[in-house]
């Protein structure tokens, strides 16, 4: 029997690497645990928004941050748990470097019975110099209805 940490990692790997949208974008699991999740999207020409720049499109960054937030929620609950994005604010700080992979790290810092609150950052080379940050709230499906 797998240790609980192995089961969480297996679920996270499935979520990041086999869910159709994530698989199409080439997401790769970096880490999961302690209410955090980290995902990398490798650079590929078909992910570039403007061929003159060779920079991964902002829509890919949005998907990466959204998916990474869901991973952090699952890490916080210790199991795969259905969620829906209620609110996702992304601040783009600067364009990514040309032909650079992008990594995101999310942290689920508060969870109520029905809502999870998450913050995330995405960077290309240096985590201290993010290309985008996110603040999000997610509905937790299966949560008890408020009375």
PDB file of N, CA and C in Angstrom, residues 57-101:
ATOM      1  N   UNK A  57       2.569  32.641 -24.623  1.00  0.00           N
ATOM      2  CA  UNK A  57       1.383  33.497 -24.588  1.00  0.00           C
ATOM      3  C   UNK A  57       0.840  33.657 -23.167  1.00  0.00           C
ATOM      4  N   UNK A  58       0.250  34.824 -22.916  1.00  0.00           N
ATOM      5  CA  UNK A  58      -0.287  35.094 -21.583  1.00  0.00           C
ATOM      6  C   UNK A  58      -1.420  34.136 -21.227  1.00  0.00           C
ATOM      7  N   UNK A  59      -2.161  33.648 -22.203  1.00  0.00           N
ATOM      8  CA  UNK A  59      -3.224  32.679 -21.924  1.00  0.00           C
ATOM      9  C   UNK A  59      -2.676  31.382 -21.335  1.00  0.00           C
ATOM     10  N   UNK A  60      -1.495  30.982 -21.768  1.00  0.00           N
ATOM     11  CA  UNK A  60      -0.858  29.784 -21.204  1.00  0.00           C
ATOM     12  C   UNK A  60      -0.486  30.056 -19.746  1.00  0.00           C
ATOM     13  N   UNK A  61       0.003  31.267 -19.479  1.00  0.00           N
ATOM     14  CA  UNK A  61       0.363  31.633 -18.098  1.00  0.00           C
ATOM     15  C   UNK A  61      -0.889  31.633 -17.219  1.00  0.00           C
ATOM     16  N   UNK A  62      -1.999  32.131 -17.753  1.00  0.00           N
ATOM     17  CA  UNK A  62      -3.257  32.119 -17.001  1.00  0.00           C
ATOM     18  C   UNK A  62      -3.664  30.682 -16.669  1.00  0.00           C
ATOM     19  N   UNK A  63      -3.620  29.797 -17.654  1.00  0.00           N
ATOM     20  CA  UNK A  63      -3.967  28.391 -17.411  1.00  0.00           C
ATOM     21  C   UNK A  63      -3.022  27.756 -16.397  1.00  0.00           C
ATOM     22  N   UNK A  64      -1.743  28.077 -16.508  1.00  0.00           N
ATOM     23  CA  UNK A  64      -0.748  27.538 -15.576  1.00  0.00           C
ATOM     24  C   UNK A  64      -1.057  27.976 -14.139  1.00  0.00           C
ATOM     25  N   UNK A  65      -1.320  29.262 -13.948  1.00  0.00           N
ATOM     26  CA  UNK A  65      -1.596  29.763 -12.594  1.00  0.00           C
ATOM     27  C   UNK A  65      -2.894  29.178 -12.052  1.00  0.00           C
ATOM     28  N   UNK A  66      -3.933  29.102 -12.877  1.00  0.00           N
ATOM     29  CA  UNK A  66      -5.220  28.535 -12.445  1.00  0.00           C
ATOM     30  C   UNK A  66      -5.042  27.073 -12.037  1.00  0.00           C
ATOM     31  N   UNK A  67      -4.358  26.313 -12.856  1.00  0.00           N
ATOM     32  CA  UNK A  67      -4.147  24.894 -12.582  1.00  0.00           C
ATOM     33  C   UNK A  67      -3.294  24.704 -11.323  1.00  0.00           C
ATOM     34  N   UNK A  68      -2.285  25.544 -11.180  1.00  0.00           N
ATOM     35  CA  UNK A  68      -1.395  25.452 -10.016  1.00  0.00           C
ATOM     36  C   UNK A  68      -2.171  25.766  -8.724  1.00  0.00           C
ATOM     37  N   UNK A  69      -3.095  26.718  -8.794  1.00  0.00           N
ATOM     38  CA  UNK A  69      -3.932  27.022  -7.626  1.00  0.00           C
ATOM     39  C   UNK A  69      -4.771  25.793  -7.247  1.00  0.00           C
ATOM     40  N   UNK A  70      -5.348  25.123  -8.232  1.00  0.00           N
ATOM     41  CA  UNK A  70      -6.114  23.901  -7.946  1.00  0.00           C
ATOM     42  C   UNK A  70      -5.242  22.831  -7.309  1.00  0.00           C
ATOM     43  N   UNK A  71      -4.008  22.727  -7.770  1.00  0.00           N
ATOM     44  CA  UNK A  71      -3.077  21.756  -7.183  1.00  0.00           C
ATOM     45  C   UNK A  71      -2.806  22.075  -5.711  1.00  0.00           C
ATOM     46  N   UNK A  72      -2.648  23.355  -5.394  1.00  0.00           N
ATOM     47  CA  UNK A  72      -2.408  23.754  -3.996  1.00  0.00           C
ATOM     48  C   UNK A  72      -3.613  23.418  -3.113  1.00  0.00           C
ATOM     49  N   UNK A  73      -4.816  23.582  -3.651  1.00  0.00           N
ATOM     50  CA  UNK A  73      -6.027  23.238  -2.890  1.00  0.00           C
ATOM     51  C   UNK A  73      -6.051  21.737  -2.608  1.00  0.00           C
ATOM     52  N   UNK A  74      -5.791  20.930  -3.626  1.00  0.00           N
ATOM     53  CA  UNK A  74      -5.758  19.482  -3.416  1.00  0.00           C
ATOM     54  C   UNK A  74      -4.694  19.087  -2.404  1.00  0.00           C
ATOM     55  N   UNK A  75      -3.562  19.774  -2.441  1.00  0.00           N
ATOM     56  CA  UNK A  75      -2.507  19.505  -1.465  1.00  0.00           C
ATOM     57  C   UNK A  75      -2.990  19.841  -0.065  1.00  0.00           C
ATOM     58  N   UNK A  76      -3.719  20.926   0.066  1.00  0.00           N
ATOM     59  CA  UNK A  76      -4.218  21.356   1.367  1.00  0.00           C
ATOM     60  C   UNK A  76      -5.222  20.358   1.931  1.00  0.00           C
ATOM     61  N   UNK A  77      -6.078  19.800   1.053  1.00  0.00           N
ATOM     62  CA  UNK A  77      -7.088  18.842   1.504  1.00  0.00           C
ATOM     63  C   UNK A  77      -6.518  17.438   1.641  1.00  0.00           C
ATOM     64  N   UNK A  78      -5.369  17.187   1.010  1.00  0.00           N
ATOM     65  CA  UNK A  78      -4.769  15.860   1.088  1.00  0.00           C
ATOM     66  C   UNK A  78      -5.436  14.849   0.174  1.00  0.00           C
ATOM     67  N   UNK A  79      -6.251  15.320  -0.750  1.00  0.00           N
ATOM     68  CA  UNK A  79      -6.908  14.433  -1.697  1.00  0.00           C
ATOM     69  C   UNK A  79      -7.340  15.243  -2.906  1.00  0.00           C
ATOM     70  N   UNK A  80      -7.615  14.539  -4.013  1.00  0.00           N
ATOM     71  CA  UNK A  80      -8.140  15.202  -5.193  1.00  0.00           C
ATOM     72  C   UNK A  80      -9.561  15.631  -4.883  1.00  0.00           C
ATOM     73  N   UNK A  81      -9.863  16.878  -5.143  1.00  0.00           N
ATOM     74  CA  UNK A  81     -11.128  17.454  -4.739  1.00  0.00           C
ATOM     75  C   UNK A  81     -11.627  18.373  -5.843  1.00  0.00           C
ATOM     76  N   UNK A  82     -12.863  18.191  -6.306  1.00  0.00           N
ATOM     77  CA  UNK A  82     -13.353  19.052  -7.393  1.00  0.00           C
ATOM     78  C   UNK A  82     -13.528  20.496  -6.941  1.00  0.00           C
ATOM     79  N   UNK A  83     -13.074  21.412  -7.775  1.00  0.00           N
ATOM     80  CA  UNK A  83     -13.184  22.843  -7.489  1.00  0.00           C
ATOM     81  C   UNK A  83     -13.634  23.557  -8.763  1.00  0.00           C
ATOM     82  N   UNK A  84     -14.054  24.777  -8.614  1.00  0.00           N
ATOM     83  CA  UNK A  84     -14.336  25.646  -9.757  1.00  0.00           C
ATOM     84  C   UNK A  84     -13.793  27.026  -9.414  1.00  0.00           C
ATOM     85  N   UNK A  85     -13.181  27.659 -10.392  1.00  0.00           N
ATOM     86  CA  UNK A  85     -12.612  28.984 -10.170  1.00  0.00           C
ATOM     87  C   UNK A  85     -13.752  29.992 -10.007  1.00  0.00           C
ATOM     88  N   UNK A  86     -13.781  30.638  -8.861  1.00  0.00           N
ATOM     89  CA  UNK A  86     -14.787  31.658  -8.579  1.00  0.00           C
ATOM     90  C   UNK A  86     -14.262  33.031  -8.980  1.00  0.00           C
ATOM     91  N   UNK A  87     -13.007  33.295  -8.653  1.00  0.00           N
ATOM     92  CA  UNK A  87     -12.391  34.581  -8.940  1.00  0.00           C
ATOM     93  C   UNK A  87     -10.902  34.350  -9.160  1.00  0.00           C
ATOM     94  N   UNK A  88     -10.357  34.916 -10.215  1.00  0.00           N
ATOM     95  CA  UNK A  88      -8.930  34.780 -10.500  1.00  0.00           C
ATOM     96  C   UNK A  88      -8.418  36.104 -11.019  1.00  0.00           C
ATOM     97  N   UNK A  89      -7.618  36.783 -10.205  1.00  0.00           N
ATOM     98  CA  UNK A  89      -7.012  38.050 -10.619  1.00  0.00           C
ATOM     99  C   UNK A  89      -5.534  37.782 -10.904  1.00  0.00           C
ATOM    100  N   UNK A  90      -5.094  38.180 -12.084  1.00  0.00           N
ATOM    101  CA  UNK A  90      -3.688  38.014 -12.449  1.00  0.00           C
ATOM    102  C   UNK A  90      -3.103  39.379 -12.771  1.00  0.00           C
ATOM    103  N   UNK A  91      -1.984  39.676 -12.160  1.00  0.00           N
ATOM    104  CA  UNK A  91      -1.226  40.888 -12.473  1.00  0.00           C
ATOM    105  C   UNK A  91       0.018  40.462 -13.243  1.00  0.00           C
ATOM    106  N   UNK A  92       0.107  40.929 -14.488  1.00  0.00           N
ATOM    107  CA  UNK A  92       1.301  40.636 -15.291  1.00  0.00           C
ATOM    108  C   UNK A  92       2.338  41.718 -15.011  1.00  0.00           C
ATOM    109  N   UNK A  93       3.526  41.297 -14.566  1.00  0.00           N
ATOM    110  CA  UNK A  93       4.583  42.231 -14.181  1.00  0.00           C
ATOM    111  C   UNK A  93       5.499  42.593 -15.353  1.00  0.00           C
ATOM    112  N   UNK A  94       5.726  41.607 -16.220  1.00  0.00           N
ATOM    113  CA  UNK A  94       6.640  41.798 -17.348  1.00  0.00           C
ATOM    114  C   UNK A  94       6.505  40.589 -18.269  1.00  0.00           C
ATOM    115  N   UNK A  95       6.972  40.708 -19.533  1.00  0.00           N
ATOM    116  CA  UNK A  95       6.944  39.522 -20.395  1.00  0.00           C
ATOM    117  C   UNK A  95       8.003  38.511 -19.943  1.00  0.00           C
ATOM    118  N   UNK A  96       7.742  37.254 -20.214  1.00  0.00           N
ATOM    119  CA  UNK A  96       8.742  36.218 -19.938  1.00  0.00           C
ATOM    120  C   UNK A  96       9.893  36.376 -20.926  1.00  0.00           C
ATOM    121  N   UNK A  97      11.002  35.771 -20.589  1.00  0.00           N
ATOM    122  CA  UNK A  97      12.148  35.773 -21.498  1.00  0.00           C
ATOM    123  C   UNK A  97      11.810  34.918 -22.729  1.00  0.00           C
ATOM    124  N   UNK A  98      12.327  35.293 -23.900  1.00  0.00           N
ATOM    125  CA  UNK A  98      12.090  34.481 -25.092  1.00  0.00           C
ATOM    126  C   UNK A  98      12.617  33.052 -24.917  1.00  0.00           C
ATOM    127  N   UNK A  99      11.830  32.104 -25.409  1.00  0.00           N
ATOM    128  CA  UNK A  99      12.190  30.675 -25.397  1.00  0.00           C
ATOM    129  C   UNK A  99      12.455  30.139 -23.990  1.00  0.00           C
ATOM    130  N   UNK A 100      11.820  30.734 -22.986  1.00  0.00           N
ATOM    131  CA  UNK A 100      12.012  30.298 -21.597  1.00  0.00           C
ATOM    132  C   UNK A 100      10.814  29.495 -21.108  1.00  0.00           C
ATOM    133  N   UNK A 101      11.087  28.448 -20.339  1.00  0.00           N
ATOM    134  CA  UNK A 101      10.036  27.730 -19.618  1.00  0.00           C
ATOM    135  C   UNK A 101       9.506  28.639 -18.511  1.00  0.00           C
TER     136      UNK A 101
END
